[in-house]
CSV table of C-alpha atoms and ligand atoms in Angstrom, one decimal:
chain,number,residue,atom,x,y,z
A,1,MET,CA,-80.3,69.5,-97.0
A,2,SER,CA,-77.9,71.4,-99.2
A,3,THR,CA,-77.6,75.2,-99.2
A,4,VAL,CA,-78.9,76.7,-102.4
A,5,ASN,CA,-77.6,79.9,-103.9
A,6,SER,CA,-80.7,81.9,-104.6
A,7,ASP,CA,-78.9,84.6,-106.6
A,8,LYS,CA,-78.4,82.4,-109.6
A,9,LEU,CA,-80.4,80.0,-111.8
A,10,SER,CA,-77.8,78.5,-114.1
A,11,SER,CA,-80.3,78.4,-117.0
A,12,ALA,CA,-83.9,78.9,-117.7
A,13,ARG,CA,-84.3,75.2,-117.8
A,14,PHE,CA,-83.6,74.9,-114.1
A,15,ALA,CA,-86.3,75.3,-111.5
A,16,GLN,CA,-83.8,75.2,-108.7
A,17,ALA,CA,-80.7,77.3,-108.1
A,18,THR,CA,-77.3,75.7,-108.1
A,19,ASP,CA,-76.2,74.4,-104.7
A,20,ALA,CA,-73.8,77.0,-103.3
A,21,PHE,CA,-71.0,74.5,-102.8
A,22,VAL,CA,-71.5,73.0,-106.2
A,23,GLU,CA,-71.2,76.5,-107.7
A,24,VAL,CA,-67.7,76.8,-106.2
A,25,PHE,CA,-66.9,73.2,-106.9
A,26,THR,CA,-67.6,73.4,-110.6
A,27,ALA,CA,-66.2,76.9,-111.3
A,28,SER,CA,-62.9,77.2,-113.2
A,29,VAL,CA,-62.5,80.9,-113.4
A,30,ASP,CA,-59.9,81.1,-110.8
A,31,PHE,CA,-57.5,79.3,-113.1
A,32,ASP,CA,-58.9,79.5,-116.6
A,33,LYS,CA,-58.9,83.3,-116.5
A,34,ARG,CA,-55.3,82.9,-117.6
A,35,MET,CA,-56.7,82.3,-121.1
A,36,ALA,CA,-58.6,85.6,-121.2
A,37,GLU,CA,-56.5,87.1,-124.0
A,38,GLN,CA,-57.0,84.0,-126.2
A,39,ASP,CA,-60.7,83.9,-125.4
A,40,ILE,CA,-61.1,87.6,-126.4
A,41,GLN,CA,-59.0,87.0,-129.6
A,42,GLY,CA,-61.2,84.0,-130.5
A,43,SER,CA,-64.4,86.0,-129.9
A,44,ILE,CA,-63.2,88.9,-132.0
A,45,ALA,CA,-62.5,86.5,-134.9
A,46,HIS,CA,-65.8,84.8,-134.4
A,47,ALA,CA,-67.7,88.1,-134.4
A,48,THR,CA,-65.8,89.2,-137.5
A,49,MET,CA,-66.8,86.0,-139.3
A,50,LEU,CA,-70.5,86.2,-138.1
A,51,HIS,CA,-70.7,89.6,-139.7
A,52,ALA,CA,-69.0,88.4,-142.9
A,53,VAL,CA,-71.6,85.7,-143.3
A,54,GLY,CA,-74.5,88.1,-142.6
A,55,ILE,CA,-75.4,86.9,-139.0
A,56,LEU,CA,-74.3,90.1,-137.3
A,57,THR,CA,-74.8,93.7,-138.6
A,58,GLU,CA,-71.7,95.9,-138.9
A,59,GLN,CA,-72.8,97.9,-135.8
A,60,GLU,CA,-73.3,94.7,-133.8
A,61,ARG,CA,-69.8,93.5,-134.8
A,62,ASP,CA,-68.2,96.8,-134.0
A,63,ALA,CA,-69.9,97.0,-130.7
A,64,ILE,CA,-68.8,93.5,-129.8
A,65,ILE,CA,-65.2,94.2,-130.9
A,66,ASN,CA,-65.0,97.5,-129.0
A,67,GLY,CA,-66.5,95.9,-125.9
A,68,LEU,CA,-64.1,93.1,-126.0
A,69,ASN,CA,-61.1,95.4,-126.4
A,70,HIS,CA,-62.4,97.4,-123.5
A,71,ILE,CA,-62.6,94.2,-121.4
A,72,GLN,CA,-59.1,93.3,-122.4
A,73,GLN,CA,-57.9,96.7,-121.1
A,74,ASP,CA,-59.7,96.3,-117.8
A,75,ILE,CA,-58.1,92.9,-117.4
A,76,ASN,CA,-54.7,94.4,-118.2
A,77,ASN,CA,-55.2,97.1,-115.6
A,78,GLY,CA,-56.4,94.7,-113.0
A,79,GLN,CA,-59.8,96.3,-113.0
A,80,PHE,CA,-61.9,93.4,-114.3
A,81,VAL,CA,-64.0,91.8,-111.7
A,82,TRP,CA,-64.0,88.0,-112.0
A,83,SER,CA,-66.9,86.3,-110.5
A,84,ILE,CA,-67.3,82.6,-109.6
A,85,LYS,CA,-71.0,83.0,-110.3
A,86,GLN,CA,-70.1,83.2,-114.0
A,87,GLU,CA,-68.3,79.9,-113.6
A,88,ASP,CA,-65.5,80.3,-116.1
A,89,VAL,CA,-63.4,82.7,-118.2
A,90,HIS,CA,-65.8,82.4,-121.2
A,91,MET,CA,-69.0,83.3,-119.3
A,92,ASN,CA,-67.3,86.0,-117.3
A,93,ILE,CA,-66.2,87.8,-120.4
A,94,GLU,CA,-69.5,87.3,-122.2
A,95,ALA,CA,-71.6,88.5,-119.3
A,96,ARG,CA,-69.5,91.6,-118.9
A,97,LEU,CA,-69.8,92.3,-122.7
A,98,THR,CA,-73.5,92.2,-122.4
A,99,ASP,CA,-73.4,94.6,-119.4
A,100,LEU,CA,-71.3,96.9,-121.5
A,101,ILE,CA,-73.0,96.8,-124.9
A,102,GLY,CA,-76.4,95.3,-124.3
A,103,ASN,CA,-78.2,93.1,-126.7
A,104,ALA,CA,-75.4,92.7,-129.3
A,105,GLY,CA,-73.4,91.0,-126.6
A,106,LYS,CA,-76.0,88.3,-126.4
A,107,LYS,CA,-75.5,87.5,-130.1
A,108,LEU,CA,-71.8,86.7,-129.8
A,109,HIS,CA,-72.5,83.1,-128.8
A,110,THR,CA,-74.4,82.4,-132.0
A,111,GLY,CA,-72.9,79.3,-133.8
A,112,ARG,CA,-70.5,78.4,-131.1
A,113,SER,CA,-70.4,76.7,-127.7
A,114,ARG,CA,-68.1,76.8,-124.8
A,115,ASN,CA,-66.9,73.4,-125.8
A,116,ASP,CA,-65.3,74.6,-129.1
A,117,GLN,CA,-64.4,77.9,-127.4
A,118,VAL,CA,-62.4,76.3,-124.7
A,119,ALA,CA,-60.6,73.9,-127.1
A,120,THR,CA,-59.7,76.9,-129.2
A,121,ASP,CA,-58.5,78.9,-126.3
A,122,ILE,CA,-56.2,76.1,-125.1
A,123,ARG,CA,-54.7,75.7,-128.6
A,124,LEU,CA,-54.1,79.4,-128.9
A,125,TYR,CA,-52.6,79.5,-125.4
A,126,LEU,CA,-50.2,76.6,-126.0
A,127,ARG,CA,-49.2,77.9,-129.4
A,128,SER,CA,-48.1,81.2,-127.8
A,129,GLU,CA,-46.4,79.5,-124.8
A,130,ILE,CA,-44.5,77.1,-127.1
A,131,GLY,CA,-43.0,80.3,-128.5
A,132,HIS,CA,-41.9,81.5,-125.0
A,133,ILE,CA,-40.5,78.1,-124.1
A,134,SER,CA,-38.6,77.9,-127.4
A,135,THR,CA,-37.0,81.3,-126.7
A,136,GLN,CA,-35.7,80.1,-123.3
A,137,LEU,CA,-34.6,76.8,-124.8
A,138,ILE,CA,-32.5,78.6,-127.5
A,139,ARG,CA,-31.0,81.0,-124.8
A,140,LEU,CA,-29.9,77.9,-123.0
A,141,GLN,CA,-28.5,76.3,-126.1
A,142,SER,CA,-26.5,79.5,-126.9
A,143,ALA,CA,-25.0,79.6,-123.4
A,144,ILE,CA,-24.0,75.9,-123.8
A,145,LEU,CA,-22.4,76.6,-127.2
A,146,ASN,CA,-20.4,79.5,-125.7
A,147,LEU,CA,-19.2,77.3,-122.8
A,148,ALA,CA,-18.4,74.4,-125.2
A,149,GLU,CA,-16.4,76.7,-127.4
A,150,GLN,CA,-14.3,77.9,-124.5
A,151,ASN,CA,-13.7,74.3,-123.5
A,152,ALA,CA,-13.3,72.4,-126.9
A,153,ASP,CA,-10.0,71.1,-125.7
A,154,THR,CA,-10.5,71.0,-121.9
A,155,ILE,CA,-9.9,67.4,-120.9
A,156,MET,CA,-12.0,65.6,-118.4
A,157,PRO,CA,-12.9,62.0,-117.7
A,158,GLY,CA,-15.8,60.5,-119.6
A,159,PHE,CA,-17.8,58.0,-117.5
A,160,THR,CA,-19.8,54.8,-117.9
A,161,HIS,CA,-21.4,53.3,-114.8
A,162,LEU,CA,-20.1,56.6,-113.2
A,163,GLN,CA,-16.6,55.0,-113.4
A,164,VAL,CA,-13.9,56.7,-115.4
A,165,ALA,CA,-14.1,55.3,-118.9
A,166,GLN,CA,-12.2,57.3,-121.5
A,167,PRO,CA,-10.9,60.8,-121.7
A,168,ILE,CA,-13.2,63.3,-123.4
A,169,THR,CA,-13.3,67.0,-123.8
A,170,PHE,CA,-15.6,69.1,-121.7
A,171,GLY,CA,-16.8,70.8,-124.9
A,172,HIS,CA,-17.9,67.4,-126.2
A,173,HIS,CA,-19.8,66.6,-123.0
A,174,LEU,CA,-21.6,70.0,-123.3
A,175,MET,CA,-22.4,69.4,-126.9
A,176,ALA,CA,-24.2,66.1,-125.8
A,177,TRP,CA,-26.5,68.4,-123.7
A,178,PHE,CA,-26.9,70.6,-126.7
A,179,GLU,CA,-28.0,67.7,-128.9
A,180,MET,CA,-30.7,66.6,-126.3
A,181,LEU,CA,-32.1,70.2,-126.3
A,182,SER,CA,-32.1,70.3,-130.1
A,183,ARG,CA,-34.4,67.3,-130.2
A,184,ASP,CA,-36.5,68.9,-127.5
A,185,TYR,CA,-36.9,72.0,-129.7
A,186,GLU,CA,-37.9,69.9,-132.7
A,187,ARG,CA,-40.5,68.0,-130.6
A,188,LEU,CA,-42.0,71.3,-129.6
A,189,GLN,CA,-42.2,72.6,-133.1
A,190,ASP,CA,-43.6,69.3,-134.3
A,191,CYS,CA,-46.4,69.2,-131.8
A,192,CYS,CA,-47.2,72.8,-132.6
A,193,LYS,CA,-48.3,71.6,-136.1
A,194,ARG,CA,-51.0,69.5,-134.5
A,195,ILE,CA,-51.9,72.2,-131.9
A,196,ASN,CA,-52.4,74.8,-134.6
A,197,ILE,CA,-55.7,73.4,-136.0
A,198,MET,CA,-58.9,75.2,-135.2
A,199,PRO,CA,-61.9,73.6,-133.3
A,200,LEU,CA,-64.0,76.8,-133.4
A,201,GLY,CA,-67.3,76.2,-135.2
A,202,SER,CA,-67.6,72.6,-134.0
A,203,ALA,CA,-70.1,74.1,-131.5
A,204,ALA,CA,-71.2,71.8,-128.7
A,205,LEU,CA,-70.4,68.6,-130.6
A,206,ALA,CA,-72.2,68.3,-134.0
A,207,GLY,CA,-71.5,71.6,-135.7
A,208,THR,CA,-74.0,74.4,-136.2
A,209,THR,CA,-77.0,75.1,-138.5
A,210,TYR,CA,-75.7,78.7,-139.2
A,211,PRO,CA,-73.8,79.3,-142.5
A,212,ILE,CA,-70.4,79.9,-140.7
A,213,ASP,CA,-67.1,80.3,-142.5
A,214,ARG,CA,-64.6,78.3,-140.5
A,215,PHE,CA,-61.8,78.9,-143.0
A,216,MET,CA,-62.2,82.6,-142.4
A,217,THR,CA,-62.0,82.3,-138.6
A,218,ALA,CA,-59.0,79.9,-138.9
A,219,LYS,CA,-57.2,82.4,-141.0
A,220,LEU,CA,-58.0,85.3,-138.7
A,221,LEU,CA,-56.6,83.4,-135.8
A,222,GLY,CA,-53.5,82.2,-137.6
A,223,PHE,CA,-54.5,78.5,-137.5
A,224,SER,CA,-53.4,76.3,-140.4
A,225,ARG,CA,-56.9,75.0,-141.0
A,226,PRO,CA,-60.2,74.2,-139.3
A,227,SER,CA,-60.5,70.8,-137.7
A,228,ALA,CA,-62.0,68.0,-139.7
A,229,ASN,CA,-64.5,66.5,-137.2
A,230,SER,CA,-66.6,68.4,-134.8
A,231,LEU,CA,-66.9,65.5,-132.2
A,232,ASP,CA,-63.2,64.9,-132.1
A,233,SER,CA,-62.2,68.6,-131.9
A,234,VAL,CA,-64.3,69.5,-128.9
A,235,SER,CA,-63.3,66.4,-126.9
A,236,ASP,CA,-59.7,65.2,-127.5
A,237,ARG,CA,-56.9,66.7,-125.6
A,238,ASP,CA,-54.2,64.6,-127.2
A,239,PHE,CA,-52.4,67.8,-128.3
A,240,ALA,CA,-52.1,68.9,-124.7
A,241,ILE,CA,-50.8,65.5,-123.7
A,242,GLU,CA,-48.3,65.6,-126.5
A,243,PHE,CA,-47.1,69.0,-125.4
A,244,THR,CA,-46.8,67.8,-121.8
A,245,ALA,CA,-44.8,64.7,-123.1
A,246,ALA,CA,-42.4,67.1,-124.9
A,247,ALA,CA,-42.2,69.2,-121.7
A,248,SER,CA,-41.5,66.1,-119.6
A,249,LEU,CA,-38.6,65.2,-121.9
A,250,ILE,CA,-37.2,68.7,-121.5
A,251,MET,CA,-37.4,68.3,-117.8
A,252,MET,CA,-35.9,64.9,-117.9
A,253,HIS,CA,-33.0,66.3,-119.7
A,254,LEU,CA,-32.6,69.2,-117.4
A,255,SER,CA,-32.8,66.8,-114.5
A,256,ARG,CA,-29.9,64.8,-116.0
A,257,PHE,CA,-27.8,68.0,-116.4
A,258,SER,CA,-28.7,68.8,-112.8
A,259,GLU,CA,-27.4,65.5,-111.5
A,260,GLU,CA,-24.1,66.1,-113.3
A,261,LEU,CA,-23.7,69.7,-112.1
A,262,ILE,CA,-24.5,68.6,-108.5
A,263,LEU,CA,-21.9,65.8,-108.6
A,264,TRP,CA,-19.3,68.0,-110.3
A,265,SER,CA,-19.7,70.8,-107.8
A,266,SER,CA,-19.2,68.4,-104.8
A,267,ALA,CA,-15.9,68.4,-103.0
A,268,GLN,CA,-15.4,64.8,-104.2
A,269,PHE,CA,-15.5,65.7,-107.9
A,270,ASP,CA,-14.6,69.4,-107.7
A,271,PHE,CA,-14.8,69.8,-111.5
A,272,ILE,CA,-16.8,73.1,-111.7
A,273,ASP,CA,-17.7,76.2,-109.8
A,274,ILE,CA,-21.4,77.2,-109.8
A,275,PRO,CA,-21.5,81.0,-109.1
A,276,ASP,CA,-22.8,82.0,-105.7
A,277,ALA,CA,-25.8,83.7,-107.2
A,278,PHE,CA,-27.2,80.3,-108.0
A,279,CYS,CA,-26.5,78.6,-104.7
A,280,THR,CA,-27.4,79.1,-101.1
A,281,GLY,CA,-25.7,78.4,-97.8
A,282,SER,CA,-26.9,76.3,-94.9
A,283,SER,CA,-28.5,77.9,-91.8
A,284,ILE,CA,-26.4,75.7,-89.6
A,285,MET,CA,-23.2,74.6,-91.4
A,286,PRO,CA,-21.1,77.7,-92.3
A,287,GLN,CA,-19.0,75.9,-94.9
A,288,LYS,CA,-21.9,74.9,-97.1
A,289,LYS,CA,-22.6,76.1,-100.6
A,290,ASN,CA,-25.5,74.2,-102.0
A,291,PRO,CA,-26.3,73.8,-105.7
A,292,ASP,CA,-29.9,74.9,-105.2
A,293,VAL,CA,-30.9,75.7,-108.8
A,294,PRO,CA,-29.9,72.3,-110.2
A,295,GLU,CA,-31.4,70.5,-107.3
A,296,LEU,CA,-34.7,72.3,-107.6
A,297,VAL,CA,-34.8,71.7,-111.3
A,298,ARG,CA,-34.2,68.0,-110.7
A,299,GLY,CA,-37.0,68.0,-108.2
A,300,LYS,CA,-39.4,69.9,-110.4
A,301,SER,CA,-38.9,67.4,-113.2
A,302,GLY,CA,-41.1,65.0,-111.2
A,303,ARG,CA,-44.2,67.2,-111.2
A,304,VAL,CA,-44.2,67.7,-115.0
A,305,THR,CA,-44.0,63.9,-115.5
A,306,GLY,CA,-46.9,63.7,-112.9
A,307,HIS,CA,-48.9,66.2,-115.0
A,308,LEU,CA,-48.3,64.0,-118.1
A,309,MET,CA,-49.8,61.0,-116.2
A,310,SER,CA,-52.7,63.1,-114.9
A,311,LEU,CA,-53.6,64.2,-118.5
A,312,LEU,CA,-53.4,60.7,-119.8
A,313,MET,CA,-55.6,59.4,-117.0
A,314,LEU,CA,-58.0,62.3,-117.5
A,315,MET,CA,-58.5,61.4,-121.1
A,316,LYS,CA,-58.5,57.7,-121.2
A,317,SER,CA,-62.0,56.7,-120.3
A,318,GLN,CA,-64.0,59.6,-121.8
A,319,PRO,CA,-66.6,58.7,-124.4
A,320,LEU,CA,-67.2,61.2,-127.2
A,321,ALA,CA,-67.8,64.1,-127.1
A,322,TYR,CA,-67.1,66.8,-124.5
A,323,ASN,CA,-67.3,65.9,-120.8
A,324,LYS,CA,-66.8,68.2,-117.9
A,325,ASP,CA,-63.8,66.0,-116.9
A,326,ASN,CA,-61.8,68.1,-119.4
A,327,GLN,CA,-62.0,71.1,-117.2
A,328,GLU,CA,-59.3,69.3,-115.2
A,329,ASP,CA,-56.8,69.7,-118.1
A,330,LYS,CA,-55.9,73.2,-117.3
A,331,GLU,CA,-54.1,73.2,-114.0
A,332,PRO,CA,-51.6,70.5,-115.0
A,333,LEU,CA,-51.1,72.2,-118.3
A,334,PHE,CA,-50.5,75.7,-116.9
A,335,ASP,CA,-48.2,74.3,-114.2
A,336,THR,CA,-46.3,72.4,-116.9
A,337,VAL,CA,-45.8,75.6,-118.9
A,338,ASP,CA,-44.7,77.7,-115.8
A,339,THR,CA,-42.3,75.0,-114.6
A,340,VAL,CA,-40.6,74.4,-118.0
A,341,ILE,CA,-40.2,78.1,-118.7
A,342,ASN,CA,-38.8,78.9,-115.2
A,343,CYS,CA,-36.4,76.0,-115.2
A,344,LEU,CA,-35.1,76.7,-118.7
A,345,ARG,CA,-34.7,80.4,-117.8
A,346,ALA,CA,-32.8,79.6,-114.5
A,347,TYR,CA,-30.6,77.2,-116.5
A,348,ALA,CA,-29.9,79.7,-119.3
A,349,ASP,CA,-29.0,82.4,-116.7
A,350,MET,CA,-26.7,80.0,-114.8
A,351,MET,CA,-25.0,78.2,-117.6
A,352,THR,CA,-23.1,81.4,-118.7
A,353,TYR,CA,-21.3,81.5,-115.4
A,354,ILE,CA,-20.4,77.9,-114.9
A,355,THR,CA,-16.6,77.6,-114.7
A,356,PRO,CA,-14.7,74.4,-115.1
A,357,LYS,CA,-11.8,73.6,-112.8
A,358,LYS,CA,-9.6,72.4,-115.6
A,359,ALA,CA,-6.7,71.1,-113.5
A,360,ASN,CA,-9.0,68.9,-111.4
A,361,MET,CA,-10.8,67.5,-114.4
A,362,TYR,CA,-7.4,66.7,-116.0
A,363,ALA,CA,-6.0,65.0,-112.8
A,364,SER,CA,-9.2,63.0,-112.5
A,365,ALA,CA,-9.0,61.7,-116.0
A,366,LYS,CA,-5.4,60.7,-115.3
A,367,ARG,CA,-6.3,58.8,-112.2
A,368,GLY,CA,-8.8,56.5,-113.8
A,369,PHE,CA,-6.6,54.7,-116.4
A,370,ALA,CA,-8.8,56.4,-119.0
A,371,THR,CA,-6.4,55.6,-121.8
A,372,ALA,CA,-6.5,51.8,-121.3
A,373,THR,CA,-8.7,51.4,-124.5
A,374,ASP,CA,-6.1,53.5,-126.4
A,375,LEU,CA,-3.4,51.0,-125.4
A,376,ALA,CA,-5.6,48.1,-126.5
A,377,ASP,CA,-6.3,49.8,-129.8
A,378,TYR,CA,-2.5,50.5,-130.3
A,379,LEU,CA,-1.8,46.7,-129.8
A,380,VAL,CA,-4.6,45.8,-132.3
A,381,ARG,CA,-3.1,48.2,-134.9
A,382,LYS,CA,0.2,46.4,-134.3
A,383,GLY,CA,-1.4,43.0,-135.2
A,384,LEU,CA,-2.7,41.6,-131.8
A,385,ALA,CA,-6.3,40.2,-131.7
A,386,PHE,CA,-8.5,42.6,-129.6
A,387,ARG,CA,-9.3,40.0,-126.9
A,388,ASP,CA,-5.5,39.4,-126.4
A,389,ALA,CA,-4.9,43.1,-126.3
A,390,HIS,CA,-7.7,43.5,-123.7
A,391,GLU,CA,-5.9,40.9,-121.6
A,392,ALA,CA,-2.5,42.5,-121.9
A,393,VAL,CA,-3.8,46.0,-121.0
A,394,GLY,CA,-5.6,44.5,-118.0
A,395,LEU,CA,-2.3,43.3,-116.7
A,396,ALA,CA,-0.7,46.7,-117.3
A,397,VAL,CA,-3.6,48.4,-115.4
A,398,ARG,CA,-3.1,46.1,-112.5
A,399,LEU,CA,0.6,47.1,-112.3
A,400,GLY,CA,-0.5,50.7,-112.4
A,401,VAL,CA,-3.0,50.2,-109.6
A,402,ASP,CA,-0.4,48.3,-107.5
A,403,THR,CA,2.3,51.0,-108.0
A,404,ASN,CA,-0.1,54.0,-108.0
A,405,ARG,CA,0.9,55.1,-111.5
A,406,ASP,CA,-1.1,56.1,-114.6
A,407,LEU,CA,-0.4,54.0,-117.8
A,408,SER,CA,1.6,56.9,-119.2
A,409,GLU,CA,3.9,56.8,-116.1
A,410,ILE,CA,4.8,53.1,-116.5
A,411,THR,CA,8.3,52.7,-118.2
A,412,LEU,CA,8.6,51.3,-121.6
A,413,SER,CA,10.5,48.2,-120.5
A,414,GLU,CA,7.8,47.5,-117.9
A,415,LEU,CA,5.1,47.8,-120.5
A,416,GLN,CA,7.0,45.5,-122.9
A,417,GLN,CA,6.6,42.7,-120.3
A,418,PHE,CA,2.9,42.6,-121.4
A,419,SER,CA,3.5,42.6,-125.1
A,420,ASP,CA,6.6,42.7,-127.2
A,421,LEU,CA,4.6,44.7,-129.8
A,422,ILE,CA,5.0,47.8,-127.6
A,423,SER,CA,7.6,50.3,-128.6
A,424,ALA,CA,8.5,53.9,-127.7
A,425,ASP,CA,5.8,55.4,-129.9
A,426,VAL,CA,3.2,54.0,-127.4
A,427,PHE,CA,3.4,57.1,-125.3
A,428,ASP,CA,1.9,59.2,-128.1
A,429,TYR,CA,-1.3,57.3,-127.4
A,430,LEU,CA,-1.2,57.0,-123.7
A,431,THR,CA,-1.4,60.7,-123.0
A,432,LEU,CA,-4.9,62.2,-122.5
A,433,GLU,CA,-4.3,64.7,-125.3
A,434,GLY,CA,-3.3,61.9,-127.7
A,435,SER,CA,-6.3,59.9,-126.8
A,436,VAL,CA,-8.9,62.6,-127.4
A,437,ALA,CA,-7.2,63.9,-130.6
A,438,ALA,CA,-7.4,60.4,-132.1
A,439,ARG,CA,-11.2,60.3,-132.0
A,440,LYS,CA,-11.6,62.7,-134.8
A,441,HIS,CA,-14.4,61.1,-136.9
A,442,ILE,CA,-17.8,62.8,-137.0
A,443,GLY,CA,-19.4,62.6,-133.5
A,444,GLY,CA,-16.0,62.0,-131.8
A,445,THR,CA,-14.5,63.9,-128.9
A,446,ALA,CA,-11.3,65.3,-130.7
A,447,PRO,CA,-11.0,69.1,-130.1
A,448,ASP,CA,-11.1,69.9,-133.8
A,449,THR,CA,-14.2,67.8,-134.3
A,450,VAL,CA,-15.9,69.4,-131.3
A,451,LYS,CA,-15.1,72.9,-132.8
A,452,ALA,CA,-16.6,71.8,-136.1
A,453,ALA,CA,-19.7,70.5,-134.3
A,454,ILE,CA,-20.1,73.8,-132.5
A,455,ALA,CA,-19.7,75.8,-135.7
A,456,LEU,CA,-22.3,73.7,-137.4
A,457,ALA,CA,-24.7,74.0,-134.4
A,458,ARG,CA,-24.3,77.8,-134.4
A,459,LYS,CA,-25.3,77.8,-138.1
A,460,HIS,CA,-28.5,75.8,-137.4
A,461,LEU,CA,-29.5,77.5,-134.1
A,462,ILE,CA,-32.8,79.0,-135.4
A,463,PRO,CA,-34.0,82.0,-133.4
A,464,PRO,CA,-37.7,81.4,-132.6
A,465,CYS,CA,-40.2,83.5,-134.5
B,501,LIG,N1,-64.9,75.5,-118.2
B,501,LIG,C1,-65.1,74.5,-119.1
B,501,LIG,C2,-63.9,73.7,-119.4
B,501,LIG,O1,-62.8,74.1,-119.0
B,501,LIG,C3,-65.6,75.1,-120.4
B,501,LIG,C4,-66.5,74.2,-121.2
B,501,LIG,C5,-67.7,74.0,-120.5
B,501,LIG,N2,-68.7,73.3,-121.3
B,501,LIG,C6,-69.8,72.7,-120.8
B,501,LIG,N3,-70.6,72.2,-121.6
B,501,LIG,N4,-70.0,72.8,-119.5
B,501,LIG,O2,-63.9,72.6,-120.0
């Protein structure tokens, strides 16, 4: 026999009280109270509209608004008493309102349901959090631009397959990160367009018989328009899935940056220094300085992708319209928001203090025959077919490997063994500086091109509103 909670009958329809465990099991207030501010804003707009269409008197509207503002203050001061008996944030606030103002409080729920209320709250919440995420994203982009500017002509090896491929500039590498984040920013703004549509007034599922003005409520809450279909708007969480997908891509990018920072700060690469403030030591190995922030961010990318999967699975088998399943959307969503904001913030703070070890980067580019393609291109310009040039340079690289010399250190007469098209001007192309400077088309790694890309990026870096 299950334990019944005799304090509460969940509605007049029930003859039996909710099972005590079921009461706890089905409650969401512990986590959805995070949307209290949005819930109160939604209710203020709803009450304002109910008065405008003649459903509430002016006194009732004012009592509701004052009561809700009072509740908001209590929440801000930590004085509001949340109760699991009231199940969720919506019922907690409504019940307290009725305690405070009496009968008028009971009229607030006219022409709405918790189903459209919760969908509205999540949309308001996400809209506001996208603003906060965008702020951190732009902080990180600014820090990247500054570092790229200081390193527009810092030479390092560029990699494919994690093998040295061609010389690049550190500024160019950083601007690749910048580009990824620019697309992330655009994705957030784009999904915000679909988030910013108002479900309120859809009521439980079919709309309401009261003469509500949904355009008015939408305007009061800053939504672009009321939603077009009541069934769809109380049930679908595609906007939350889309947001989580955008967040997963941000985390995937941060995880890639992390992987590089971790490699670069290792003794084997030794390309950068990550300041002590973003690292920790080992409790047992006194020499250790571990890149904790990038490692944690790389690790946290997994949980956000996990949340994306959770939300997709949560949605995929639900028939129209609202189902209680949807209460499960909040924890993944909230954790996604927290994780993305915290990771971007840690990254933006850290990025300003990353210092490249330029001499090591340079030496490493030199060690990997990074200008082999430049030698092949040189031979092609002199009239050799590319495949033959590839072959000739392969032989030159083999000589370099055997004698432990970079291509630029092999003598002219030795190089001429591989092709008689080679003359003294070849050394202009075999230096790392010559190699990067030659890639000066748009999108290339030449220092001047990188500086132009940075200047353009600065012009377009829109501060979030
Ligand atoms: N706590 C619920 C949720 O998060 C609010 C909506 C409840 N609606 C209902 N008909 N039980 O989805």
